[in-house]
C-alpha atoms as one frame of an Amber mdcrd trajectory, in Angstrom:
protein
  12.520  18.818  14.824   8.811  19.661  14.634   6.143  17.025  13.885   5.541
  18.199  10.296   9.216  18.023   9.435   9.482  14.609  11.066   6.561  13.279
   8.985   8.124  14.579   5.758  11.465  13.024   6.659   9.793   9.711   7.530
   8.004   9.666   4.165  11.292  10.312   2.365  12.998   7.471   4.217  10.156
   5.061   3.455  10.146   6.072  -0.214  13.915   5.616  -0.432  13.650   2.177
   1.186  10.953   1.173  -1.304  13.080   2.165  -4.282  16.160   0.450  -2.835
  14.072  -2.738  -2.529  12.885  -2.375  -6.136  16.471  -1.870  -7.312  17.502
  -5.036  -5.485  14.618  -7.048  -6.995  15.595  -5.823 -10.469  19.063  -7.296
  -9.890  17.708 -10.834  -9.344  17.851 -13.327 -12.221  14.957 -13.489 -14.666
  12.829 -16.613 -14.227  12.745 -17.848 -17.816   9.673 -20.091 -17.412   7.528
 -17.623 -15.460   4.651 -15.625 -16.936   3.144 -12.694 -15.011  -0.428 -11.472
 -15.579  -2.306  -8.401 -14.432  -5.733  -7.273 -15.562  -7.439  -3.968 -14.746
  -4.898  -3.098 -12.000  -5.401  -6.459 -10.285  -9.194  -6.629 -10.240  -9.155
 -10.317 -11.118  -8.441 -12.976 -13.702 -10.110 -11.125 -16.553 -10.090  -9.955
 -20.156  -7.367 -10.719 -22.706  -4.734 -11.741 -20.128  -7.184 -14.363 -18.856
  -7.712 -15.792 -22.347  -3.960 -15.969 -22.959  -3.389 -17.538 -19.533  -6.015
 -20.244 -20.051  -4.603 -21.075 -23.471  -1.024 -21.347 -22.175  -2.106 -23.311
 -19.093  -3.944 -25.962 -21.139  -1.682 -26.211 -24.201   0.749 -29.180 -24.084
   3.602 -27.128 -25.578   3.577 -24.772 -22.587   3.375 -27.249 -19.672   6.773
 -26.033 -18.453   5.512 -22.512 -17.708   4.706 -21.196 -14.248   1.962 -18.568
 -14.027   1.634 -15.692 -11.561  -1.478 -13.513 -11.324  -1.526 -10.118  -9.588
  -4.852  -9.745  -7.772  -5.963  -7.136  -5.249  -9.674  -7.885  -4.829 -10.275
 -10.311  -1.897 -13.298 -11.936  -3.587 -11.310 -12.447  -6.792  -8.511 -14.018
  -4.729 -10.957 -16.494  -3.150 -12.394 -17.443  -6.559  -8.896 -17.777  -8.001
  -7.676 -19.995  -5.158 -10.746 -22.225  -5.445 -10.505 -22.620  -9.203  -6.767
 -23.248  -9.412  -6.087 -25.121  -6.169  -5.090 -28.239  -8.150  -2.702 -26.376
 -10.467   0.780 -26.358  -8.875   2.148 -24.109 -11.642  -0.350 -21.325 -10.865
  -0.180 -18.825  -8.020  -1.243 -15.302  -7.196   0.432 -12.326  -5.572  -1.254
  -9.361  -3.899  -0.876  -6.138  -5.824   1.865  -3.799  -4.598   3.216  -6.241
  -2.010   6.774  -7.593  -1.895   5.770 -10.758  -3.776   4.127  -8.623  -6.464
   7.261  -6.572  -7.082   9.495  -9.663  -7.007   7.321 -11.488  -9.562   6.966
  -8.404 -11.761  10.725  -7.799 -11.640  11.802 -11.378 -12.362   9.151 -12.933
 -14.650  10.302 -13.443 -18.229   6.938 -12.640 -19.872   4.505  -9.943 -18.699
   0.885  -9.551 -19.788  -1.291  -6.582 -18.870  -4.467  -5.137 -20.323  -3.944
  -1.707 -18.767  -0.746  -0.392 -17.144   1.781  -1.428 -14.549   2.472   1.101
 -11.757   4.752   4.096 -12.402   7.573   2.470 -10.403   7.717  -0.414 -12.904
  10.507  -0.501 -15.441  10.782  -3.343 -17.941  14.107  -5.140 -17.866  15.936
  -5.746 -21.123  15.417  -9.520 -21.040  11.700  -9.313 -20.253   8.962  -9.556
 -22.870   6.053  -7.199 -22.195   2.780  -7.729 -24.044   0.090  -5.119 -23.453
  -3.349  -6.287 -24.601  -4.992  -2.886 -24.145  -8.547  -3.502 -22.939 -10.363
  -0.695 -24.651 -10.917   0.973 -27.921  -9.272   4.216 -28.998 -12.666   5.465
 -30.169 -13.633   6.790 -26.751 -12.700  10.006 -24.978  -9.440   9.382 -23.151
  -5.805  10.390 -22.884  -5.085  13.903 -24.082  -8.812  14.451 -24.802  -9.708
  14.666 -21.115  -8.891  17.485 -18.662  -5.334  17.073 -17.326  -4.940  14.413
 -20.010  -1.198  14.827 -20.416  -0.571  14.292 -16.701  -3.095  11.454 -16.453
  -1.745   9.761 -19.588   1.949   9.792 -18.658   2.038   6.279 -17.158  -0.068
   4.855 -19.990   2.334   6.296 -22.545   5.314   4.963 -20.577   3.767   1.492
 -20.544   3.015   1.563 -24.260   6.581   2.635 -25.027   7.994  -0.176 -22.864
   5.711  -2.828 -24.375   7.290  -5.142 -26.919   3.842  -5.869 -28.337   0.639
  -3.853 -28.120  -2.443  -5.856 -29.020  -5.788  -4.151 -29.450
């Protein structure tokens, strides 16, 4: 087998393993008291998901909830850890890691102000609230070159969302 063919085969095997892992995680029980947040593809604790998180964290009626933030930016992770070190019900996961996919697959409530990755599929017992960050008055979606291709995941996310807040 030549090197090019071997690389293609290796990529296929790795992709298959990833999707097998995601299928397994989607079979785990939903964590009823867990809320998952992601803002701007993990750039930090920001925007509408942040406001909702802070409200739920401080409100006495929601003291039973556990909160998971998806963060990819190392500086945002440091700030997050410093600010919430005394909150045992708050943790973060690194975007696209195993912990990220486990939390995304098993949290009861999901908040995002943009989109989850294309591999994400909302489970029937999950509640997905998309708090879209922008305004539809700008040039986006089908208005931009290759808009249909670029908009596919956004449309998928909007169709999966139980609530779309703007």
